[in-house]
């Protein structure tokens, strides 16, 4: 597989400053370990080994460097018994682990050189790793960035989730339509995980409750086992390796004997399979999961297994001791912090209550105090339909005891509401955890707020809006609970790993402290007028664009001009993210070129990528529209290289790592008040793209950090959106009064982009003009087009553009997930980050004579 960019040997072997120099003895060790794994682990020799065998040998070689650190880190936590942080998330969008592990352990140059000497190309092997796509988008990727930061800050932290057999579907585009194919990411095995069958735990479903001797018991339930798989999470340069523990559903070992007596052996085996379906597949949609039994089972399965594990670890506090030594649960909040990533793990609250009351014998009051002091909740969305609600009748069948507990929580909660607001029946109805209208449903968002000591949004504007919209009544009652924690991204993956040339240019000027303290990037501001530095940053961007242009040509068979503006919008396809607004602008540019073919315009390559939930008809229709518009524009001889539109198929973490370093312009164009934060916006900013966006989510804080003159803000503000809604928004008015907008919509309506079926896109236009245009694309269209004209103008001055890009890089320090996690530590978890390194493992390195000998003493200098 040839490399996408030809590099001569000299360049290939150049050891860049961030990676350091490869030591000869370490290179020899890596080669030895690599060959040993090829031989003993994969049972192959060089004559028959495939590229994938080489990848696995490399992954095991790198993992060997983790193992001693991983064991040592866990020993250290048992020794010190710190307060532990448990991050519960139904999604972890990890992507690939190989390069990230090498970067964080600082072994990239040795491995690179060793493979070069063996005659293998490390980049080719890296491409063979399957993405761990256990997430839908932003929420899951945030969880992965948070794990990286927690390890890098030396926290005793654990990520708990589910080990789905199939991750987010693989998207293929056939005839312009999205087609979903299963993501069988485990088919070749996962070298990073270690199964832990000895920690398998039982989880109950169904059954009924009985009272015996004043204690409630959950009986006649169905048992499914949760088996943990541990993956290492290495911190950056601190020898700490934390654990991500993912649960896999396993059927009980015993068969239903009555089936055997009836001779129906096959049925008995099939029943086992249905039990294991709980962790079969990730739900491909983080919005509406109304009344889906399997999703509810997944959520409880995660919470039940995780809480048993947390309690076991809490009790067995002393190092090396499996016996229960701690029984006083009043200390649980001093030793345990549980963070709920959205409402998906909300059942941790009633489950912890069940454990404390039914199994440990605490009173309701004691258990409730402990539960609320231990749990905290992060909200990720302002869209009311995305707050989970479970129908009471189904919930009661699957989790009978938890329904009783939730009713009791609600009863006591409403008594407190009534005490504070006597006679305000409307408020009591609004604040009930059980919604009565249209069938009884449990509002999981409300349960999280009531059962947590802290509730946070993920950007300042989002947290402020939560207090006046979704959780207004709760904020008025307990304002002290509500906080903001603006999201962040890990600079290790999103700059050091994915953009090594830019990392080098930065290190060259300010050293490498920024890798673990991103605020240090501010020091770049002093070089904004240094022409050599500006040219070096410009050169880095051009090289990244050339590399991407070759990738696009190879995979999409579209030739693009690396000198054109690379204009990117990559995120889930959803109406509120307004990919349609982007398309309307592209059509407008196209019409301008057709109207005036000789007019000199700024060349652009517009790339849109993202997946649509399989059941989301409108989102899938938008992908088809993008594909059809692209087919017309890219094949029009009048246009030539001035405009190209590309839909990036199967957008995922590893593709993001390729395209973000090459972006000139980042589109963050949701309607103000709909995007909670966004993190793609931060990744683009950190890699020197300029942003066009609304004052929504984290864009607001990005503008504060970099200055309004260095970001292209357009469109209505949250207040203006509200005023227009109150006044009565009529999208047709905007359609009638703007000739370019009208032309674009008429072309879509009239079948210009779908001659094979002129009615194909009627429903898209209908939603915009006749059905209220809920996300107000037409109202923001004119402002958007004007902002894009300013962008065109600036792009024609590469030095000024690059200076603005440098200002954006310098101002992106706030958006490190290290800063976010440090704030969680201080304000919510009450733990102290540790910047001191753990001692390195002193035993022999993997592949040497005394590897893994823990008793090895530290070598003395001769």
PDB file of N, CA and C in Angstrom, residues 414-428:
ATOM      1  N   UNK A 414     -41.353  15.795  45.686  1.00  0.00           N
ATOM      2  CA  UNK A 414     -42.509  16.682  45.523  1.00  0.00           C
ATOM      3  C   UNK A 414     -42.962  17.260  46.868  1.00  0.00           C
ATOM      4  N   UNK A 415     -42.722  16.505  47.963  1.00  0.00           N
ATOM      5  CA  UNK A 415     -43.029  17.065  49.295  1.00  0.00           C
ATOM      6  C   UNK A 415     -42.141  18.287  49.559  1.00  0.00           C
ATOM      7  N   UNK A 416     -40.886  18.190  49.141  1.00  0.00           N
ATOM      8  CA  UNK A 416     -39.976  19.330  49.327  1.00  0.00           C
ATOM      9  C   UNK A 416     -40.395  20.511  48.457  1.00  0.00           C
ATOM     10  N   UNK A 417     -40.824  20.213  47.226  1.00  0.00           N
ATOM     11  CA  UNK A 417     -41.286  21.283  46.334  1.00  0.00           C
ATOM     12  C   UNK A 417     -42.492  21.984  46.957  1.00  0.00           C
ATOM     13  N   UNK A 418     -43.411  21.158  47.493  1.00  0.00           N
ATOM     14  CA  UNK A 418     -44.631  21.729  48.079  1.00  0.00           C
ATOM     15  C   UNK A 418     -44.304  22.567  49.311  1.00  0.00           C
ATOM     16  N   UNK A 419     -43.328  22.102  50.075  1.00  0.00           N
ATOM     17  CA  UNK A 419     -42.946  22.854  51.278  1.00  0.00           C
ATOM     18  C   UNK A 419     -42.380  24.219  50.897  1.00  0.00           C
ATOM     19  N   UNK A 420     -41.637  24.262  49.782  1.00  0.00           N
ATOM     20  CA  UNK A 420     -41.011  25.526  49.378  1.00  0.00           C
ATOM     21  C   UNK A 420     -41.997  26.422  48.622  1.00  0.00           C
ATOM     22  N   UNK A 421     -42.898  25.800  47.867  1.00  0.00           N
ATOM     23  CA  UNK A 421     -43.866  26.580  47.074  1.00  0.00           C
ATOM     24  C   UNK A 421     -45.280  26.090  47.388  1.00  0.00           C
ATOM     25  N   UNK A 422     -45.793  26.378  48.600  1.00  0.00           N
ATOM     26  CA  UNK A 422     -47.099  25.823  48.993  1.00  0.00           C
ATOM     27  C   UNK A 422     -48.214  26.247  48.022  1.00  0.00           C
ATOM     28  N   UNK A 423     -49.022  25.256  47.645  1.00  0.00           N
ATOM     29  CA  UNK A 423     -50.192  25.539  46.820  1.00  0.00           C
ATOM     30  C   UNK A 423     -49.905  25.726  45.338  1.00  0.00           C
ATOM     31  N   UNK A 424     -48.625  25.697  44.940  1.00  0.00           N
ATOM     32  CA  UNK A 424     -48.292  25.900  43.523  1.00  0.00           C
ATOM     33  C   UNK A 424     -48.381  24.559  42.790  1.00  0.00           C
ATOM     34  N   UNK A 425     -49.624  24.148  42.514  1.00  0.00           N
ATOM     35  CA  UNK A 425     -49.842  22.816  41.944  1.00  0.00           C
ATOM     36  C   UNK A 425     -49.235  22.684  40.534  1.00  0.00           C
ATOM     37  N   UNK A 426     -49.229  23.794  39.808  1.00  0.00           N
ATOM     38  CA  UNK A 426     -48.685  23.738  38.460  1.00  0.00           C
ATOM     39  C   UNK A 426     -47.185  23.439  38.504  1.00  0.00           C
ATOM     40  N   UNK A 427     -46.505  24.082  39.461  1.00  0.00           N
ATOM     41  CA  UNK A 427     -45.067  23.837  39.603  1.00  0.00           C
ATOM     42  C   UNK A 427     -44.819  22.384  40.018  1.00  0.00           C
ATOM     43  N   UNK A 428     -45.624  21.889  40.935  1.00  0.00           N
ATOM     44  CA  UNK A 428     -45.468  20.493  41.386  1.00  0.00           C
ATOM     45  C   UNK A 428     -45.636  19.544  40.188  1.00  0.00           C
TER      46      UNK A 428
END
